[in-house]
mmCIF file of C-alpha atoms in Angstrom:
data_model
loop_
_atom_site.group_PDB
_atom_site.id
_atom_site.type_symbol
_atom_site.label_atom_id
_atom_site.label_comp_id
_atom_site.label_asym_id
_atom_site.label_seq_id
_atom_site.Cartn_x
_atom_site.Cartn_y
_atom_site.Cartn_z
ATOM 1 C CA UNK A 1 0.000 0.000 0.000
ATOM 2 C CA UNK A 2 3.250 2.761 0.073
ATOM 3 C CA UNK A 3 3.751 2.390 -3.573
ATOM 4 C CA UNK A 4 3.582 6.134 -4.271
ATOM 5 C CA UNK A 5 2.333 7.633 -1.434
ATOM 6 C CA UNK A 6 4.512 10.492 -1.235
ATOM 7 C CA UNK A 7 2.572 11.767 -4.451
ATOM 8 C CA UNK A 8 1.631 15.238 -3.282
ATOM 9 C CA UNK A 9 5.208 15.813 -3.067
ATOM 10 C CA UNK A 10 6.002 15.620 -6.167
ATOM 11 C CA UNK A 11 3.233 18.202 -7.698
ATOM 12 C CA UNK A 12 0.239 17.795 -9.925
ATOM 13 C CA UNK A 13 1.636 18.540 -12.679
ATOM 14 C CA UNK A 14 2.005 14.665 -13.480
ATOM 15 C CA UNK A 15 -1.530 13.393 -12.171
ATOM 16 C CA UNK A 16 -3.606 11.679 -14.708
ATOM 17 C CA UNK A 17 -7.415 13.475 -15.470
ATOM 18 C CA UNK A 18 -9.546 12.586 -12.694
ATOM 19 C CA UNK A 19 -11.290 9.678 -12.983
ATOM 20 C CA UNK A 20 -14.796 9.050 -11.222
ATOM 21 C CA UNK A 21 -15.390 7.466 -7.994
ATOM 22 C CA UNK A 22 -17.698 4.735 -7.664
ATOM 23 C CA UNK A 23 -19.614 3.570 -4.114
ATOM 24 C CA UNK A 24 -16.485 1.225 -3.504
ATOM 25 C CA UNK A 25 -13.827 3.866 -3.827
ATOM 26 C CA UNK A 26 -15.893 6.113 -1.738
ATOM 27 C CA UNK A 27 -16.245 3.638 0.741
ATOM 28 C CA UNK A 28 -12.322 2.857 1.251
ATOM 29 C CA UNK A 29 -11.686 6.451 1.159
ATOM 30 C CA UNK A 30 -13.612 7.008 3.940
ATOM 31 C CA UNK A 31 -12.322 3.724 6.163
ATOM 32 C CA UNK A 32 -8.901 4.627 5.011
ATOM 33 C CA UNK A 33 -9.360 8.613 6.348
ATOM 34 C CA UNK A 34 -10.867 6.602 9.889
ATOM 35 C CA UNK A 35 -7.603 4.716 10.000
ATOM 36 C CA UNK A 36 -5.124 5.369 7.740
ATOM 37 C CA UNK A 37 -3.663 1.939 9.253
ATOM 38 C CA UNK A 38 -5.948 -0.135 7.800
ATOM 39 C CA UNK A 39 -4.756 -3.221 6.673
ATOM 40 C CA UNK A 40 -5.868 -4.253 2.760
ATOM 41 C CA UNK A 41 -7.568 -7.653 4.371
ATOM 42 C CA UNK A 42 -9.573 -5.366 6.893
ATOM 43 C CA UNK A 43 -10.181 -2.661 3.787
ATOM 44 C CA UNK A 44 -11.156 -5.351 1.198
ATOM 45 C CA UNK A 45 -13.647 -7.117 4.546
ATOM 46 C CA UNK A 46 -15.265 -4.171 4.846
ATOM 47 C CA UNK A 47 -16.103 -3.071 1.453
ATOM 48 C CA UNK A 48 -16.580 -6.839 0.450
ATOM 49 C CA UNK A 49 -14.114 -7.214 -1.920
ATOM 50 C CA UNK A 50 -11.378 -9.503 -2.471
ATOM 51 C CA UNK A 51 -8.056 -8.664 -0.681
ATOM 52 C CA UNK A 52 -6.430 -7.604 -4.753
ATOM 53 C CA UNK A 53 -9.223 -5.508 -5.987
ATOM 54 C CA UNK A 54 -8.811 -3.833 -2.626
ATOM 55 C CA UNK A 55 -4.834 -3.589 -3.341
ATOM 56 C CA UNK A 56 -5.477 -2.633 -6.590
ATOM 57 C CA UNK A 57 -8.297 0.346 -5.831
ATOM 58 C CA UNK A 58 -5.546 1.330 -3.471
ATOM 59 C CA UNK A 59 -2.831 1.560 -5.810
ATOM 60 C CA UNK A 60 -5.133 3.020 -8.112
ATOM 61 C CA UNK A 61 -6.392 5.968 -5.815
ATOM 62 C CA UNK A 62 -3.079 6.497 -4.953
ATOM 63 C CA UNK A 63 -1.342 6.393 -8.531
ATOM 64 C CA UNK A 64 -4.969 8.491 -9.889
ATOM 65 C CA UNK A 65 -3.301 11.296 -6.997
ATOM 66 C CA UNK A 66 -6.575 11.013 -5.108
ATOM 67 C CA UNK A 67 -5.197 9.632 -1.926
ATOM 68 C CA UNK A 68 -2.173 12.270 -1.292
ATOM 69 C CA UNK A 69 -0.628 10.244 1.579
ATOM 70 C CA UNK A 70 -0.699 8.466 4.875
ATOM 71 C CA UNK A 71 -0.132 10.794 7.407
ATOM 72 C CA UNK A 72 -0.496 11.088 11.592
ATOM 73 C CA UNK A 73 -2.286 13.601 13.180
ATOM 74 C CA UNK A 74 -0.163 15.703 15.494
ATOM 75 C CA UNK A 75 -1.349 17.938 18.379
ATOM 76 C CA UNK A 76 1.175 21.063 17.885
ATOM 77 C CA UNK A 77 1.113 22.031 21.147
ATOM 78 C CA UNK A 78 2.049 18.746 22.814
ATOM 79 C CA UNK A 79 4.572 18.219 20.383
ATOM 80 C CA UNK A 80 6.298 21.756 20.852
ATOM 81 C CA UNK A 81 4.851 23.562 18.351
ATOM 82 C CA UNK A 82 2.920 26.018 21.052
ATOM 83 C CA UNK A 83 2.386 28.915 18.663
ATOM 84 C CA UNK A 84 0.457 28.896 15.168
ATOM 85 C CA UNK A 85 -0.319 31.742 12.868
ATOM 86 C CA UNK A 86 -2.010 32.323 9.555
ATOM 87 C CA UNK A 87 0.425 34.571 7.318
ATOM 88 C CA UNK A 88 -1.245 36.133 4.439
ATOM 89 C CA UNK A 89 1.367 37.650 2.104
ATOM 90 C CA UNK A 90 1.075 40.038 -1.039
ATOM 91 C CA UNK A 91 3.750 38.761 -3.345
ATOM 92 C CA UNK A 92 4.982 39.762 -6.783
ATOM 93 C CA UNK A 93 2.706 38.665 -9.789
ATOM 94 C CA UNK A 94 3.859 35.636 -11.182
ATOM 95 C CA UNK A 95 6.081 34.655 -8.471
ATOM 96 C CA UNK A 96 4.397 32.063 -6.931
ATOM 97 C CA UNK A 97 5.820 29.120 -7.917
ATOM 98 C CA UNK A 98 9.429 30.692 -6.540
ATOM 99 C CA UNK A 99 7.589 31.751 -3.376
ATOM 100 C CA UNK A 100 5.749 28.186 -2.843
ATOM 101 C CA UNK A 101 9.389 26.588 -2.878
ATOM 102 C CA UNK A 102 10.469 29.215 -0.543
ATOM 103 C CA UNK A 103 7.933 28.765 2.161
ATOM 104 C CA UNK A 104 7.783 25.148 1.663
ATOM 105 C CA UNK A 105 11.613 25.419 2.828
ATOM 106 C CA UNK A 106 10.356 26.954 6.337
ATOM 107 C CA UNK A 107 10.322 25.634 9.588
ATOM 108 C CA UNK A 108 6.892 24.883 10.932
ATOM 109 C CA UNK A 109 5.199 25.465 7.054
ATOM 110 C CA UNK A 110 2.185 23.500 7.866
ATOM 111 C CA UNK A 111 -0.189 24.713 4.919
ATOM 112 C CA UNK A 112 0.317 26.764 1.879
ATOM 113 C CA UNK A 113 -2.286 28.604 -0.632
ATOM 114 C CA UNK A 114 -2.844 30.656 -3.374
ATOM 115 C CA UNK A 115 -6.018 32.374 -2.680
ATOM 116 C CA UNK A 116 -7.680 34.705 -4.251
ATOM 117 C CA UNK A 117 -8.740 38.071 -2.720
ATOM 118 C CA UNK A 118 -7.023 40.996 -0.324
ATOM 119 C CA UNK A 119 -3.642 39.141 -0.385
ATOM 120 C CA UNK A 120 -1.919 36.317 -2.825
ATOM 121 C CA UNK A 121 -0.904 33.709 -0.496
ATOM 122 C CA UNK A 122 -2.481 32.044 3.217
ATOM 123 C CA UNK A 123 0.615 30.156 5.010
ATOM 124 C CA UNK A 124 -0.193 28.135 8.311
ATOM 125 C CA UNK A 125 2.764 28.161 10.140
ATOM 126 C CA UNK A 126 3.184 26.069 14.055
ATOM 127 C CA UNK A 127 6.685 27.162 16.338
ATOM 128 C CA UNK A 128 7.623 26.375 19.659
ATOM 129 C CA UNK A 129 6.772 29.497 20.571
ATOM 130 C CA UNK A 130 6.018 33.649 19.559
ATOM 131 C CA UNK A 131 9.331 34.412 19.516
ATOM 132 C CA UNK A 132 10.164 31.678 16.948
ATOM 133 C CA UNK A 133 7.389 33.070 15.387
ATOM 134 C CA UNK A 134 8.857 36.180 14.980
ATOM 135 C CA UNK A 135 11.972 35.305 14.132
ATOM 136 C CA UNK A 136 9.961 33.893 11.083
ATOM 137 C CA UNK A 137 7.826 36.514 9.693
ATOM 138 C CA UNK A 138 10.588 39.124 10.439
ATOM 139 C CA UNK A 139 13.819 37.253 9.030
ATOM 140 C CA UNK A 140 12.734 34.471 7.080
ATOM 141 C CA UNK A 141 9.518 35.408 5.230
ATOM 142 C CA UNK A 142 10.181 38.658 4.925
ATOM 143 C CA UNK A 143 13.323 38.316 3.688
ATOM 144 C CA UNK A 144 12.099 36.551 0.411
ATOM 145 C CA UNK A 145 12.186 38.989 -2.450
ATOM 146 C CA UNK A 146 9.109 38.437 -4.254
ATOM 147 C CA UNK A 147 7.077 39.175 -0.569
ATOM 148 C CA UNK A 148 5.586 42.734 -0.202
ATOM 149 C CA UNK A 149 3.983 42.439 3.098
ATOM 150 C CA UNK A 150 2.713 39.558 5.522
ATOM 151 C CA UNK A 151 0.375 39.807 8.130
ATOM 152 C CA UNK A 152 0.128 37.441 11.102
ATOM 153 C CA UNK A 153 -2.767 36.125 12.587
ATOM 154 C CA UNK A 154 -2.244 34.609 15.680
ATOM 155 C CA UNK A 155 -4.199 30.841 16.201
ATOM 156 C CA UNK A 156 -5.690 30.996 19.883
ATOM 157 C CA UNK A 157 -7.409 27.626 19.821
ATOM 158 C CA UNK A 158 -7.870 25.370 16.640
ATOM 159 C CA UNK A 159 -10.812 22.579 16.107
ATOM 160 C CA UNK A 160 -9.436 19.755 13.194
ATOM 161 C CA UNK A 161 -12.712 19.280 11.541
ATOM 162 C CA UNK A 162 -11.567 15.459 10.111
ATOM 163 C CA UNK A 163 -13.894 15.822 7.135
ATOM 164 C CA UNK A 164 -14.565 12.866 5.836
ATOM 165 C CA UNK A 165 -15.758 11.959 2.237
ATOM 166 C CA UNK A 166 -19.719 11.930 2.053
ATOM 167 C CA UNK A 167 -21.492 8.685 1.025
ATOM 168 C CA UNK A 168 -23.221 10.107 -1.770
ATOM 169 C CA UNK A 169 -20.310 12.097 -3.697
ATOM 170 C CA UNK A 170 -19.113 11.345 -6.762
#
């Protein structure tokens, strides 16, 4: 089940068109977003399949770029990361490919959009702590040539949502 799991790494500029989703694929999508531990007996059990047309959906979702990765879900604040902010930043037009490699670079770089809007780019950020956080905005993203201005909102509390593909999408 690794076989290219690391595909949101390496861009979308490689994916394949979409293809469409039937009840099945839904269906592992959402047991493997539950438990992204899921063994492909338990998977292929549970959607009542055979163990290799489970592997192969698998492979499939994976290779189609629809499942991104296998990830763990971290509390930031037990694991260090006591501060989080949302940077918005103005940047020069038609810099943001230069600026995405740039911020993907940074320490605590969580989450990283284009957006449309009052500003050109929404950055999550998590540090151990404000003054880290600082030391960020004020000497590492503002430092990047193509940035005009940031500004920092500061995360008080966050609530992960764990959406969950519906039953009836397709």
């Amino acid at each position: 089940m690794a076989r290219g799991w690391d595909r949101a790494e390496q861009g979308d500029e490689h994916m394949p068109p979409p293809r469409p989703l039937d009840a099945i694929d839904r269906d592992i999508l959402r047991i493997l977003q539950t438990d992204g531990r899921a063994s492909i007996r338990s998977v292929a059990d549970r959607v009542h399949v055979s163990r290799a047309n489970a592997y192969a959906r698998i492979n499939r979702l994976i290779d189609d770029g629809v499942i991104r990765g296998f990830t763990a879900r971290v509390d930031h604040e037990r694991a260090g990361q006591g501060a989080s902010a949302y940077i918005t930043l103005k940047i020069v037009q038609n810099s943001w490919r230069t600026v995405r490699e740039k911020l993907q670079a940074l320490p605590g770089a969580a989450h990283i959009a284009l957006v449309s809007g009052d500003f050109d780019v929404l950055l999550l950020v998590h540090t151990p702590d404000n003054r880290s956080l600082r030391e960020l905005v004020l000497t590492r993203i503002q430092a990047i040539p193509e940035v005009l201005s940031t500004r920092t909102l500061l995360v008080f509390e966050e609530t992960d949502l764990d959406r969950r593909i519906a039953a009836d999408e397709t």
